[in-house]
mmCIF file of C-alpha atoms in Angstrom:
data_model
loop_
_atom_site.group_PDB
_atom_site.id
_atom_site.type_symbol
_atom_site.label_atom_id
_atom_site.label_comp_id
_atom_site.label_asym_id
_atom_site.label_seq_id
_atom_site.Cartn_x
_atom_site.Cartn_y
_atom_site.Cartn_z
ATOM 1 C CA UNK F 1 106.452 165.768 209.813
ATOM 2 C CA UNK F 2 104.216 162.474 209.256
ATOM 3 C CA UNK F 3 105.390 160.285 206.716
ATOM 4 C CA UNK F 4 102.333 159.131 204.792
ATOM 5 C CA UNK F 5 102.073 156.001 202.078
ATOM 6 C CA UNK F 6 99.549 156.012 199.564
ATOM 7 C CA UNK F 7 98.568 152.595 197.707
ATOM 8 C CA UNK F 8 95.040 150.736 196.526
ATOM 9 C CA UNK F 9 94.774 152.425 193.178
ATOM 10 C CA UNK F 10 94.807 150.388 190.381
ATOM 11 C CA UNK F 11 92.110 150.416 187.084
ATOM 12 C CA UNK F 12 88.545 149.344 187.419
ATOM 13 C CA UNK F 13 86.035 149.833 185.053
ATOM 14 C CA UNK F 14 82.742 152.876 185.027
ATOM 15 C CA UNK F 15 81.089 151.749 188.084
ATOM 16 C CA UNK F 16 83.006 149.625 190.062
ATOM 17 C CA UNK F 17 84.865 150.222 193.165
ATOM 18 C CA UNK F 18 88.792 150.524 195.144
ATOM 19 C CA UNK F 19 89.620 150.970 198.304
ATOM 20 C CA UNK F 20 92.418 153.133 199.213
ATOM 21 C CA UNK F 21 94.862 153.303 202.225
ATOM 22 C CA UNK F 22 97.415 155.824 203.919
ATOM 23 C CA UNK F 23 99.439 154.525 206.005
ATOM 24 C CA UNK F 24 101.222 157.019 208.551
ATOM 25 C CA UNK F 25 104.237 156.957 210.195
ATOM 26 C CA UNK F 26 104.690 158.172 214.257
ATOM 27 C CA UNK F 27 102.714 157.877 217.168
ATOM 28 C CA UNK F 28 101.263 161.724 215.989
ATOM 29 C CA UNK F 29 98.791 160.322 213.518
ATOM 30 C CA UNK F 30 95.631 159.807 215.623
ATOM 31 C CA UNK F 31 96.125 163.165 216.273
ATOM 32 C CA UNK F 32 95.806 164.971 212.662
ATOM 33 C CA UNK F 33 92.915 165.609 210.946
ATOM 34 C CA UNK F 34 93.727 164.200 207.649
ATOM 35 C CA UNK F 35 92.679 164.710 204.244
ATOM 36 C CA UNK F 36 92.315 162.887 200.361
ATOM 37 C CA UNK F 37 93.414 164.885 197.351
ATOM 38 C CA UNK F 38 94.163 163.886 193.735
ATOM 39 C CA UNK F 39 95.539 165.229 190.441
ATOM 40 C CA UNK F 40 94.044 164.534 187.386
ATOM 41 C CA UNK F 41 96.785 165.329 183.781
ATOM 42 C CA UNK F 42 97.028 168.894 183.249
ATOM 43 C CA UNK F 43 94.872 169.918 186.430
ATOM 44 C CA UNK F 44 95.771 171.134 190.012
ATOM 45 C CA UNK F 45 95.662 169.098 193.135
ATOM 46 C CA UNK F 46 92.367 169.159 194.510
ATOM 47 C CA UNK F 47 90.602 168.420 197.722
ATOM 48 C CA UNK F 48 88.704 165.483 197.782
ATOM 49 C CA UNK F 49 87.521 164.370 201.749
ATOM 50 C CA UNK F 50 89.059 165.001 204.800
ATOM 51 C CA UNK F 51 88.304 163.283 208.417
ATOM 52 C CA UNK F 52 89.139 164.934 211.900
ATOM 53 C CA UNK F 53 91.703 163.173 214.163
ATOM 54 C CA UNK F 54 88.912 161.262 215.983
ATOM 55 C CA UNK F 55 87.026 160.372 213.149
ATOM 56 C CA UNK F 56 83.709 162.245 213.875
ATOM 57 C CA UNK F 57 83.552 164.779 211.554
ATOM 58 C CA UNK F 58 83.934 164.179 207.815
ATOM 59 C CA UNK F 59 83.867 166.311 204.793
ATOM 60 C CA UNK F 60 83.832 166.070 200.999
ATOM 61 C CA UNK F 61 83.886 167.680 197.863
ATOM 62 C CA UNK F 62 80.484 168.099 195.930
ATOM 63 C CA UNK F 63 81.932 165.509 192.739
ATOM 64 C CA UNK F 64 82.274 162.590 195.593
ATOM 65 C CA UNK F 65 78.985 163.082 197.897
ATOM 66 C CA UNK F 66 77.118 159.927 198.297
ATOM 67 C CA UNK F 67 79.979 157.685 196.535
ATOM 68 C CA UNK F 68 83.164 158.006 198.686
ATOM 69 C CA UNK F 69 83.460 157.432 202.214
ATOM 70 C CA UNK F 70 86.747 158.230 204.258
ATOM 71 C CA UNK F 71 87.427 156.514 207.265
ATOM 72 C CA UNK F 72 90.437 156.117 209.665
ATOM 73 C CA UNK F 73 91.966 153.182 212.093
ATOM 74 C CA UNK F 74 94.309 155.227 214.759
ATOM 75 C CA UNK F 75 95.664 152.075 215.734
ATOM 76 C CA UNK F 76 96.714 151.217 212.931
ATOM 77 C CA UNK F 77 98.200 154.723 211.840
ATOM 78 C CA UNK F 78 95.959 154.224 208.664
ATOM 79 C CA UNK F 79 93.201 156.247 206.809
ATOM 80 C CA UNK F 80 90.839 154.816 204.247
ATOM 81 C CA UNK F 81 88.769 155.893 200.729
ATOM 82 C CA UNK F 82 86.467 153.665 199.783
ATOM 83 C CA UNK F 83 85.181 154.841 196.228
ATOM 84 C CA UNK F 84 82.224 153.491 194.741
ATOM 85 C CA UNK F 85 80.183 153.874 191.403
ATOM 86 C CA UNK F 86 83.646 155.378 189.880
ATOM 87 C CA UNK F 87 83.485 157.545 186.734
ATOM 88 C CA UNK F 88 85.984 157.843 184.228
ATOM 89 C CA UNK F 89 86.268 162.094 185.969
ATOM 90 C CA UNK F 90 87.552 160.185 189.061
ATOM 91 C CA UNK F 91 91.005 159.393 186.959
ATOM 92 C CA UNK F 92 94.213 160.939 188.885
ATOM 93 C CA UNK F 93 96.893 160.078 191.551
ATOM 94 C CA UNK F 94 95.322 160.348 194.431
ATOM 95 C CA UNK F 95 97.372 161.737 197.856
ATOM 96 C CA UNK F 96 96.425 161.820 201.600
ATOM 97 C CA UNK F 97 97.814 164.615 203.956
ATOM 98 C CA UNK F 98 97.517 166.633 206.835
ATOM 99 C CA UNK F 99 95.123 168.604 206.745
ATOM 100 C CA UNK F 100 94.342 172.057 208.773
ATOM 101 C CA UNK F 101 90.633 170.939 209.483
ATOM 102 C CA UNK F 102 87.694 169.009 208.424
ATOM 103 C CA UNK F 103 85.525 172.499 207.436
ATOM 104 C CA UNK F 104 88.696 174.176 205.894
ATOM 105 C CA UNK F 105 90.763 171.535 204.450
ATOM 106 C CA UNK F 106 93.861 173.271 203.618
ATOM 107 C CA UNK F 107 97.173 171.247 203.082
ATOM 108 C CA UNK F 108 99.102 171.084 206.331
ATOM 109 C CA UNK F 109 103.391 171.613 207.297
ATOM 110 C CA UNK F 110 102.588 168.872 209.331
ATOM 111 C CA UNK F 111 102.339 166.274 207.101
ATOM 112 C CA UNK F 112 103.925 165.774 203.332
ATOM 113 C CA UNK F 113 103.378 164.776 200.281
ATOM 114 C CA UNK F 114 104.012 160.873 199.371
ATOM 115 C CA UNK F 115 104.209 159.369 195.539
ATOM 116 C CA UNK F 116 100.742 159.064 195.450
ATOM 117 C CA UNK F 117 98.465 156.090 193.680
ATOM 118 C CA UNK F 118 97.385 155.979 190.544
ATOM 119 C CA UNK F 119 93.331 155.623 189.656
ATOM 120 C CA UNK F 120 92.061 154.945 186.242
ATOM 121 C CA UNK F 121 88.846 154.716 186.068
ATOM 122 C CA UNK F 122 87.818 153.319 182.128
ATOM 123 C CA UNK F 123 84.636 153.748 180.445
#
């Protein structure tokens, strides 16, 4: 499995902006597709973007369009979130994963789940 380290969250006010990182372990990564999720109290994990191994193909969730961009850095074993104009509905640890693929971005056995990293987003 690839070991995967959340961190960047923090708490910004309505609008601003964070920038989060995952930071993989093994020479593997750069070749997983990989995926953002978060968990906001009292709802289930959700899908949030998700990026193909080479970073050409990108997906999101409908909430996120135009606001969040996911990136990766193979050679640094590191995938990015950079979230923009952030509403107080963006709130919850966010996660980062293997995913199955960019169009069907189902949790992977190839990768696990880490502690996560907290957003609060205040209004």
């Amino acid at each position: 499995q690839v070991q995967l380290v959340e961190s960047g969250g923090g708490l910004v006010q309505t609008g601003g902006s964070l920038k989060l990182s995952c930071q993989g372990s093994g020479r593997t990564f750069s070749g997983y597709h990989m995926g953002w999720f978060r968990q906001a109290p009292g709802k289930e994990r959700e899908f949030v973007a998700a990026i193909s191994w080479g970073g050409g193909s990108t997906s999101y969730t409908d909430s996120v369009k135009g606001r969040f961009t996911i990136s990766r850095d193979n050679a640094k074993n590191t995938m990015y979130l950079q979230m923009n104009t952030l509403k107080p509905e963006d709130t919850a640890i966010y996660y980062c994963n293997v995913v199955r693929s960019v169009i069907r971005p189902e949790p992977s056995a190839l990768g696990s789940w880490g502690q996560g990293t907290q957003v609060t987003v205040s209004s």
